[in-house]
XYZ file of C-alpha atoms in Angstrom:
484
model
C 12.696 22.985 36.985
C 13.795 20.407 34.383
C 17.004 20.830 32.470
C 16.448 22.846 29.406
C 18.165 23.858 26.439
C 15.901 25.969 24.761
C 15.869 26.658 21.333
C 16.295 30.254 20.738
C 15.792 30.338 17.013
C 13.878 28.402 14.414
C 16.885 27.625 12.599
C 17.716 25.287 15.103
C 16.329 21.075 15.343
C 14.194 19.692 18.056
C 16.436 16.231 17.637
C 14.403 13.163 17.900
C 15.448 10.326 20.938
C 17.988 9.068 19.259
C 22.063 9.515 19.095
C 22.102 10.258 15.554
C 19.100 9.951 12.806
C 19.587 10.654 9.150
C 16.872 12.945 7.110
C 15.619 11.466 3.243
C 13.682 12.640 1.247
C 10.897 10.582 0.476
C 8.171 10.935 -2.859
C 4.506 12.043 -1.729
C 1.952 9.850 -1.701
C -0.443 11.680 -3.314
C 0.090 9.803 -6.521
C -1.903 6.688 -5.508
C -4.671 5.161 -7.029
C -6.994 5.379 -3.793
C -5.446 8.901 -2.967
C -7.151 9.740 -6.424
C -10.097 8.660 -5.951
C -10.646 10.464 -2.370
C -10.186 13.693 -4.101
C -6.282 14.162 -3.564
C -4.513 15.420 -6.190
C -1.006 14.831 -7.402
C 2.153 17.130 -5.812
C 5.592 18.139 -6.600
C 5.660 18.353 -3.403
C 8.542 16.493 -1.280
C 7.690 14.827 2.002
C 10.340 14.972 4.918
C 11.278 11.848 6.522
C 13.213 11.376 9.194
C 14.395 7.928 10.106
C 17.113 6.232 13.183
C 19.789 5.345 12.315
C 21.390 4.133 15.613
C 19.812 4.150 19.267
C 17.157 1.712 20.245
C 15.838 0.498 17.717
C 11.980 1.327 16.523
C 10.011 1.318 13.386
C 8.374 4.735 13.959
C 9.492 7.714 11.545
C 9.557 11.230 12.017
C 7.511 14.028 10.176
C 8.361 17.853 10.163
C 5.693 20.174 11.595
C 4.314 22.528 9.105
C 7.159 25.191 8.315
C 8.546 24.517 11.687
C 11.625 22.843 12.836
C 9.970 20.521 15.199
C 10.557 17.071 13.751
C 7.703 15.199 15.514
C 7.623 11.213 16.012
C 4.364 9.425 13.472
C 2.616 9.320 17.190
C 2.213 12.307 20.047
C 1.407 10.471 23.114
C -2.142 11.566 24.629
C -2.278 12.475 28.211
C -5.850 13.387 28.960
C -6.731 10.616 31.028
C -3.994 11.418 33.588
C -5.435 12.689 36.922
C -8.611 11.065 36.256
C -8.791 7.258 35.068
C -4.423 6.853 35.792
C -2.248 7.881 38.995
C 0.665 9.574 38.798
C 2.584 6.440 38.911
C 0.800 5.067 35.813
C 1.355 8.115 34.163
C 4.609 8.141 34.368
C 4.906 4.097 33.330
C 3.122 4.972 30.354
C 5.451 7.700 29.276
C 8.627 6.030 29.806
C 7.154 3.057 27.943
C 6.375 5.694 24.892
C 9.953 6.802 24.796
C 11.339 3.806 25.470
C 9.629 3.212 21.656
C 10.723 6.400 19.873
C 7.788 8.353 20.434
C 9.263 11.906 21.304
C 5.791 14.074 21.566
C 3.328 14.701 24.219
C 0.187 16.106 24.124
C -1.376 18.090 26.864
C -3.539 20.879 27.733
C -4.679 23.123 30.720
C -8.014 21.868 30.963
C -6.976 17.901 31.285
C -7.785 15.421 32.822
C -11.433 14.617 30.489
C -14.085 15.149 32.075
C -13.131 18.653 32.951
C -13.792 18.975 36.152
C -12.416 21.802 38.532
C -11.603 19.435 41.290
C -8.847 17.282 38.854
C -7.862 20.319 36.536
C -4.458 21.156 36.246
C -3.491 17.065 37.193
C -2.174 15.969 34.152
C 0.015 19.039 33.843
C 1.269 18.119 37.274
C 1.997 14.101 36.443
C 3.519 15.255 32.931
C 5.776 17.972 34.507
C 7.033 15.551 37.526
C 8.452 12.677 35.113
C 9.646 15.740 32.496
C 11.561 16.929 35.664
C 13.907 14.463 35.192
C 14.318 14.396 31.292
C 16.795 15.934 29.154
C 14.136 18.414 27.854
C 15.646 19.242 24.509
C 14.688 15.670 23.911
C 10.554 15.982 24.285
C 8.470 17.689 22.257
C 5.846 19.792 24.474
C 2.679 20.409 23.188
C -0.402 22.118 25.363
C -3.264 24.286 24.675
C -4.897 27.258 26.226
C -8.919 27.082 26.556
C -11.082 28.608 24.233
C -14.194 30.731 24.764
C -16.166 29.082 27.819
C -18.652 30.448 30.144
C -18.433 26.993 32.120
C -14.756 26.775 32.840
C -14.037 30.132 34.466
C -12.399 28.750 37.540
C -9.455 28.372 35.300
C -8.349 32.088 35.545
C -8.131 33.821 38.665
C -10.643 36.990 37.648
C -12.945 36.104 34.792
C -16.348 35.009 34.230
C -15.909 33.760 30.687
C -12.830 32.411 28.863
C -11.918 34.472 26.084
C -8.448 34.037 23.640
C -6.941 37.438 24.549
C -3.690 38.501 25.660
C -4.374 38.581 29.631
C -6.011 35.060 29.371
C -3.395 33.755 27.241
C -0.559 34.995 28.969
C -2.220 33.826 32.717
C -2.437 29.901 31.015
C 0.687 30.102 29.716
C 2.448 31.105 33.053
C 0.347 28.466 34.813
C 1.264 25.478 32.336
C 4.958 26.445 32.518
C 4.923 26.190 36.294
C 2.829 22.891 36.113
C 4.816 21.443 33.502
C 8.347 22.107 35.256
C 9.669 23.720 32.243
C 10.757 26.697 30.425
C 9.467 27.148 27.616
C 6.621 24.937 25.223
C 7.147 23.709 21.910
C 3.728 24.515 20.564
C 0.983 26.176 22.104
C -2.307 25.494 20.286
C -5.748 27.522 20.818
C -7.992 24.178 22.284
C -10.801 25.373 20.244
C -11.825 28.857 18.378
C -12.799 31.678 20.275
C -15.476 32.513 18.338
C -18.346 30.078 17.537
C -18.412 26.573 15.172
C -19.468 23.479 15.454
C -17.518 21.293 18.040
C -17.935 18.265 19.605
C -19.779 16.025 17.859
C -22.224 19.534 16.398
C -21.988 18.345 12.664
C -23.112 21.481 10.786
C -22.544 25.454 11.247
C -25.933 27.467 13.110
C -25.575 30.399 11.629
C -27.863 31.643 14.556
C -24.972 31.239 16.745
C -23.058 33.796 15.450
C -21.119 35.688 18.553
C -18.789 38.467 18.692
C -14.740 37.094 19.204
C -11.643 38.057 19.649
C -10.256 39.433 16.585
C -7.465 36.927 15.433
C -5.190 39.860 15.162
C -5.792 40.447 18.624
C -4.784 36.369 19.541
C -1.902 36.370 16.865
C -0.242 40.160 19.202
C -0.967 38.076 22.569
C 1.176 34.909 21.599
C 3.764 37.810 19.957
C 4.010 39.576 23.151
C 4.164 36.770 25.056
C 7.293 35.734 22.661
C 8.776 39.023 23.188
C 8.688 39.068 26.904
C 10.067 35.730 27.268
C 13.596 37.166 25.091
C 13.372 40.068 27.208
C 13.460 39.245 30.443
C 15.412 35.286 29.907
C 16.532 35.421 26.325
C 14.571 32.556 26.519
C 11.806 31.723 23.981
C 8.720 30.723 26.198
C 6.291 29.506 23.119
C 8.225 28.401 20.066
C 5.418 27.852 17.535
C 1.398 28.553 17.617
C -0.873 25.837 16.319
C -5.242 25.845 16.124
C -7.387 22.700 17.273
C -10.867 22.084 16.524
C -10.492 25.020 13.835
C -11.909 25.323 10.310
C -11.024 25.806 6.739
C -12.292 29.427 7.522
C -10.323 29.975 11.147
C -7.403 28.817 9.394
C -7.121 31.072 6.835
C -7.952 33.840 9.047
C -4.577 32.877 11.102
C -2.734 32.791 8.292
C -3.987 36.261 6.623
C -3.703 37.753 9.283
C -0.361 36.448 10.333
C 1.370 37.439 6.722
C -0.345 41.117 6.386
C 0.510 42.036 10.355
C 4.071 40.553 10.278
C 2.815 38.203 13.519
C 3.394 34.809 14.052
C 2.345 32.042 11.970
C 0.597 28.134 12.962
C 2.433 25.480 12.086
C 0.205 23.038 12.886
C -4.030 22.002 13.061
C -4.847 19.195 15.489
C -8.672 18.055 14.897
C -10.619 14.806 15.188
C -9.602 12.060 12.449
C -10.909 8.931 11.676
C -12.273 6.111 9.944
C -15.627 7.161 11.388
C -14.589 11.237 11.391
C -12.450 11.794 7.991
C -14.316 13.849 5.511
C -14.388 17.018 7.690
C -11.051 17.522 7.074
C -10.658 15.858 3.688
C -13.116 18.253 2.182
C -11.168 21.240 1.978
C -8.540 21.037 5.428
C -6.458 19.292 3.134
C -6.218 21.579 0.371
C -5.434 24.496 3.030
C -3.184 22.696 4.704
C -1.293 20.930 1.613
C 2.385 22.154 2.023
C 2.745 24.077 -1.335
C -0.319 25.760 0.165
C 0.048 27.035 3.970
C 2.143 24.084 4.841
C 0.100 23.178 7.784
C 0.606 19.847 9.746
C -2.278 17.665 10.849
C -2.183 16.228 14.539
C -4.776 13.652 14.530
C -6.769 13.202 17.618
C -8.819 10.292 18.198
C -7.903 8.249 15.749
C -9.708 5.047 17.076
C -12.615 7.425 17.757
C -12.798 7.208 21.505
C -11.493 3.574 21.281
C -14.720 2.788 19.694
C -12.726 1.484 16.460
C -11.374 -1.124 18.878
C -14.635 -3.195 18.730
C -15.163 -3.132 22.614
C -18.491 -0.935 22.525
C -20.140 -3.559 20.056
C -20.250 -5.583 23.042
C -22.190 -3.510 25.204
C -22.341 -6.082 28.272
C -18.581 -7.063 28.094
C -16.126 -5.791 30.826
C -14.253 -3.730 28.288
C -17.290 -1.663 27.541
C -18.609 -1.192 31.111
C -14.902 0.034 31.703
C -14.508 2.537 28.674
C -14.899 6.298 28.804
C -17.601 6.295 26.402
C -20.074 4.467 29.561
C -17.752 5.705 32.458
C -18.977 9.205 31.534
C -22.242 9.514 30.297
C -22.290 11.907 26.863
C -18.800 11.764 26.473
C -18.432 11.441 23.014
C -21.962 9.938 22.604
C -21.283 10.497 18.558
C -19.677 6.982 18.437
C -22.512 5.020 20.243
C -24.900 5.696 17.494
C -26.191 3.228 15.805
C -24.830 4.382 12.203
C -21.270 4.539 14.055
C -21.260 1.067 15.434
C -22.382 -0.374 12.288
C -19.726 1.578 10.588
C -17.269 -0.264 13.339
C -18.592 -3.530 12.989
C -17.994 -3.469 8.811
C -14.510 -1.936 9.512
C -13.890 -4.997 12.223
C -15.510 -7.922 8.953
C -12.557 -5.831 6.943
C -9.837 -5.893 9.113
C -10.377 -9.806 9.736
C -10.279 -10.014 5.913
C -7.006 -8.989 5.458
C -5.490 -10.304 8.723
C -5.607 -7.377 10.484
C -6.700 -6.681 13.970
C -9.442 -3.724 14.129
C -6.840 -1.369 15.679
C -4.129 -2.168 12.861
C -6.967 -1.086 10.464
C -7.795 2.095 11.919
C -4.033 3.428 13.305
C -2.790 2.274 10.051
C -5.211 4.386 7.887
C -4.499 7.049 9.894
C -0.907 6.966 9.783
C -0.822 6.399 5.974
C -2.773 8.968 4.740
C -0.192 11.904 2.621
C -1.048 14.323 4.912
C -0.657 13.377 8.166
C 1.796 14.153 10.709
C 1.533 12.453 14.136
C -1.659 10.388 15.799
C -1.959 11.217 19.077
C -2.885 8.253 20.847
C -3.436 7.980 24.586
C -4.142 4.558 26.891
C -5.564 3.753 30.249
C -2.875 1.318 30.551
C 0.382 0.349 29.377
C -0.755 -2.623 27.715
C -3.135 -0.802 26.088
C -0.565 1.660 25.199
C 2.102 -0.546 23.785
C -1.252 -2.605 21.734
C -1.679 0.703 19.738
C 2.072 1.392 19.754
C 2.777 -2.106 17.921
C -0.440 -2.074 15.786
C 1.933 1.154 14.139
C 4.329 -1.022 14.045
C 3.406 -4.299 13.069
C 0.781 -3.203 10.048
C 3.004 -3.123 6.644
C 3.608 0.694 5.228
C 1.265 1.143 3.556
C -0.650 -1.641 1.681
C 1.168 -3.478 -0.327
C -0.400 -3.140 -3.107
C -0.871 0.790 -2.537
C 3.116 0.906 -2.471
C 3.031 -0.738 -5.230
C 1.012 1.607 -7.072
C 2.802 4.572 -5.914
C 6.516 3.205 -6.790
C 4.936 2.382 -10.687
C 3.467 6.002 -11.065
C 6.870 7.380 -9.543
C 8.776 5.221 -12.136
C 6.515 6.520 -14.819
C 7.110 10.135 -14.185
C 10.895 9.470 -13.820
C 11.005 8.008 -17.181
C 8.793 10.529 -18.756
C 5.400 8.242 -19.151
C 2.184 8.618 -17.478
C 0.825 5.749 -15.309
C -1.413 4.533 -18.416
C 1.378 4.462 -20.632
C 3.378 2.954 -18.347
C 0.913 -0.097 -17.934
C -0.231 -0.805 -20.924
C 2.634 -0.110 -23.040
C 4.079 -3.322 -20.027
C 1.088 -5.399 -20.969
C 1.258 -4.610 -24.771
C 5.597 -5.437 -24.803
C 5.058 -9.059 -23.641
C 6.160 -11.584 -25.728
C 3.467 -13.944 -25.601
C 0.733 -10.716 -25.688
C -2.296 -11.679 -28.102
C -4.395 -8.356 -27.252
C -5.263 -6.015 -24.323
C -8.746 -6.067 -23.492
C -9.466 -2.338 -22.698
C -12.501 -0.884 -21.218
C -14.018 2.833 -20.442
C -16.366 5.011 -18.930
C -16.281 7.458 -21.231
C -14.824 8.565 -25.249
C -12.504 10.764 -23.333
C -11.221 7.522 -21.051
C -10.631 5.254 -23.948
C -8.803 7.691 -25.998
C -6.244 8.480 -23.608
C -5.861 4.806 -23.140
C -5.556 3.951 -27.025
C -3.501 7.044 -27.477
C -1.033 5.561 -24.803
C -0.854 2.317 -26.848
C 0.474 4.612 -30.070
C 2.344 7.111 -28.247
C 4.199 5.042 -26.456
C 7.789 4.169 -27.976
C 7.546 0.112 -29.041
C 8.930 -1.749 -27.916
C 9.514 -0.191 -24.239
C 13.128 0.802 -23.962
C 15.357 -1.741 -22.293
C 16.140 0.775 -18.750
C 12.405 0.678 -18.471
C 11.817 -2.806 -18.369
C 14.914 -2.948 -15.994
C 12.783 -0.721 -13.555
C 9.869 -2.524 -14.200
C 11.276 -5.530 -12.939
C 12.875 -4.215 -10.071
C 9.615 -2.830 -8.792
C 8.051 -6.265 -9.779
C 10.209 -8.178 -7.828
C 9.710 -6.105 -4.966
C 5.995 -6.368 -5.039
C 5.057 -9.485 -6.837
C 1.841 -9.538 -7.256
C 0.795 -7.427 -4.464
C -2.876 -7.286 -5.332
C -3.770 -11.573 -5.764
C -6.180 -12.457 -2.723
């Protein structure tokens, strides 16, 4: 068994991999111009940061999970294709290289290595758990997940013909990922998909016709409480330290958390679902709102986030020996969504884009990903670690966020600080300067150009002196971050 120091409360901080990090507090996002116009919506709301301060040194920050104490590196390292495209020894190159950079999550589940098949299942388990075997474990974050309802992967419980989320199938994976793993307890447990039935996969829209009887959630929410319980019991040691959903709804989420606060049971900290440039607006439609953290304070795990590696380019290419090597043609309808036509011409625009503005494709799509106010960590997985440390520096490399987007968001944070809104703000700028003739102003609408004309009279002329200072200071910072 690996070393442990479990946590036995939530009070107490899953440190990140370094000798000492300090925690700021940074202003949301959600202020932006382009935030705005996706549908986001402004919040009070503080977002926690944490950055190194000593240790080897990395670029990557740190984002608290949810409600939860987990402090969880910008990236989760994937594991998936362990057992089945990488050896053992490749494995475990690929997370010491990850660690090595700062990342301090891994992502796992019982069912890996994709395809699941019963012949490899269980392997990545086994190649995570032999390099954690020799790790101070209060230093990783563990994340795996326990099957949901499947009449096809049966083999993966010792007496069952169907895969249900109940207590005696949760508490039989969770005994067999421990013992896999080499480890004591797991930082989050997450339900792989729902019990009951939605659209998954690539399915785009809900068949009611579908419908099936589940597992009540209660039921799922008593199993992970008993299985808390027991561990205390019998070890004083906290098995599963927080619950999270994958592949879940707007609906299944709110069902977890109902549930959770009338029943006194545990509550998820955490949602990981597909997220992309080519897969955004399932969750941006209304995930976001539940999630938001003056709402149920629910943290996003983004899987995929270069959709299969399609977001790379290589598929575009379909005779290149990039493409003949990827997942997407290694195994036939694996994610067949991105081969579509309608994808790949979606991939080819985002590629024109990204050479636009001197960015490689995967700096494009990671850094969208990692820049959007609600995210927590990508979880990114490789073949290779090349491949692995290409994603790892496209993070790194691709400036926080746009320029001129931080520029946008440190003007509408000095605005609210000095009592103005954003239009004041600007045009009372534009109206102050001393060699100003007249502000061309245009609108969509009576209601648009009022509130900019009322800005020009309501705010105090000339702009008071501490304003300009902060003007400037922003200005300098960001001089004119949005000439091309």
């Amino acid at each position: 068994m690996a070393s442990t120091s479990s946590p036995l409360t939530s009070s107490s901080l899953v440190r990140a991999p370094f000798s000492c990090i300090t925690i700021t507090r940074t202003p949301s996002r959600r202020n932006s111009t382009r935030h705005r116009k996706r549908g986001f919506s402004p919040s009070s709301k503080k977002a926690t940061t944490v950055r190194p301060q000593c240790g080897p040194a990395s670029a990557l920050e740190y984002r608290k999970l949810g409600y939860s104490d987990l402090v969880l590196s910008e990236i989760t390292l994937g594991t998936m294709t362990f057992g089945e495209q990488n050896t053992e020894e490749e494995a475990h190159e690929m997370l010491a290289y990850a660690f090595e950079q700062g990342v301090n999550a891994i992502d796992t589940a019982e069912a890996y290595p994709i395809p699941v098949r019963k012949e490899t299942q269980g392997r990545t388990d086994l190649y995570t758990g032999s390099w954690l075997k020799s790790q101070p474990r209060d230093k990783v974050i563990l994340a795996t997940k326990v099957c949901g309802y499947s009449e096809r992967s049966s083999y993966l419980r010792e007496n069952a013909n169907v895969l249900r989320v109940d207590a005696a199938n949760i508490k039989e994976s969770v005994e067999k990922s421990l013992k896999r793993l080499n480890t004591d307890y797991i930082d989050l447990l997450q339900i792989h998909w729902p019990d009951r039935y939605v659209a998954l996969f690539g399915e785009y829209s809900y068949d009611p016709s579908t419908w099936r009887p589940s597992v009540p959630v209660v039921e799922q929410l008593r199993a992970f409480q008993e299985l808390i319980d027991e561990g205390r019991k019998h070890t004083n040691l906290v098995q599963v330290r927080y619950l999270g959903v994958s592949n879940e709804t707007s609906y299944g989420v709110m069902e977890f958390v109902h549930t959770a606060k009338v029943e006194g049971l545990p509550k998820i900290v955490s949602i990981q679902n597909n997220y992309s440039l080519l897969i955004s607006c399932k969750f941006e439609i209304d995930l976001v709102e539940v999630c938001h953290p003056n709402n149920c304070n629910i943290g996003l795990l983004a899987y995929s986030p270069l959709a299969g590696g399609s977001l790379s380019g290589k598929y575009l290419d379909v005779q290149s020996e990039a493409a003949r090597k990827g997942r997407l043609n290694l195994f036939p309808g694996y994610m067949e969504r991105y081969n579509k036509s309608l994808a790949k011409e979606a991939t080819s625009k985002y590629m024109e884009l990204a050479k636009k503005h001197g960015l490689t494709s995967l700096q494009l799509a990671l850094g969208f990903v990692r820049d959007r106010p609600f995210m927590t960590s990508s979880i990114i997985g490789a073949t290779s670690v090349a491949q692995l440390k290409e994603d790892i520096d496209a993070f790194l490399t691709t400036e926080r966020p746009l320029p001129s987007e931080e520029a946008t968001i440190k003007y509408v944070e000095l605005a609210k600080k000095r009592g103005l809104t954003p239009v004041q703000l600007a045009l009372g700028f534009a109206r102050d300067r001393p060699f100003m003739m007249s502000s061309i102003i245009g609108a969509t609408s009576v209601e648009q150009l009022k509130e900019d004309i009322d800005a020009f009279w309501t705010t105090r002329r000339p702009l008071p002196s501490e304003v300009m200072t902060d003007i400037e200071s922003v200005f300098n910072r960001y001089r004119d971050p949005a000439f091309s």
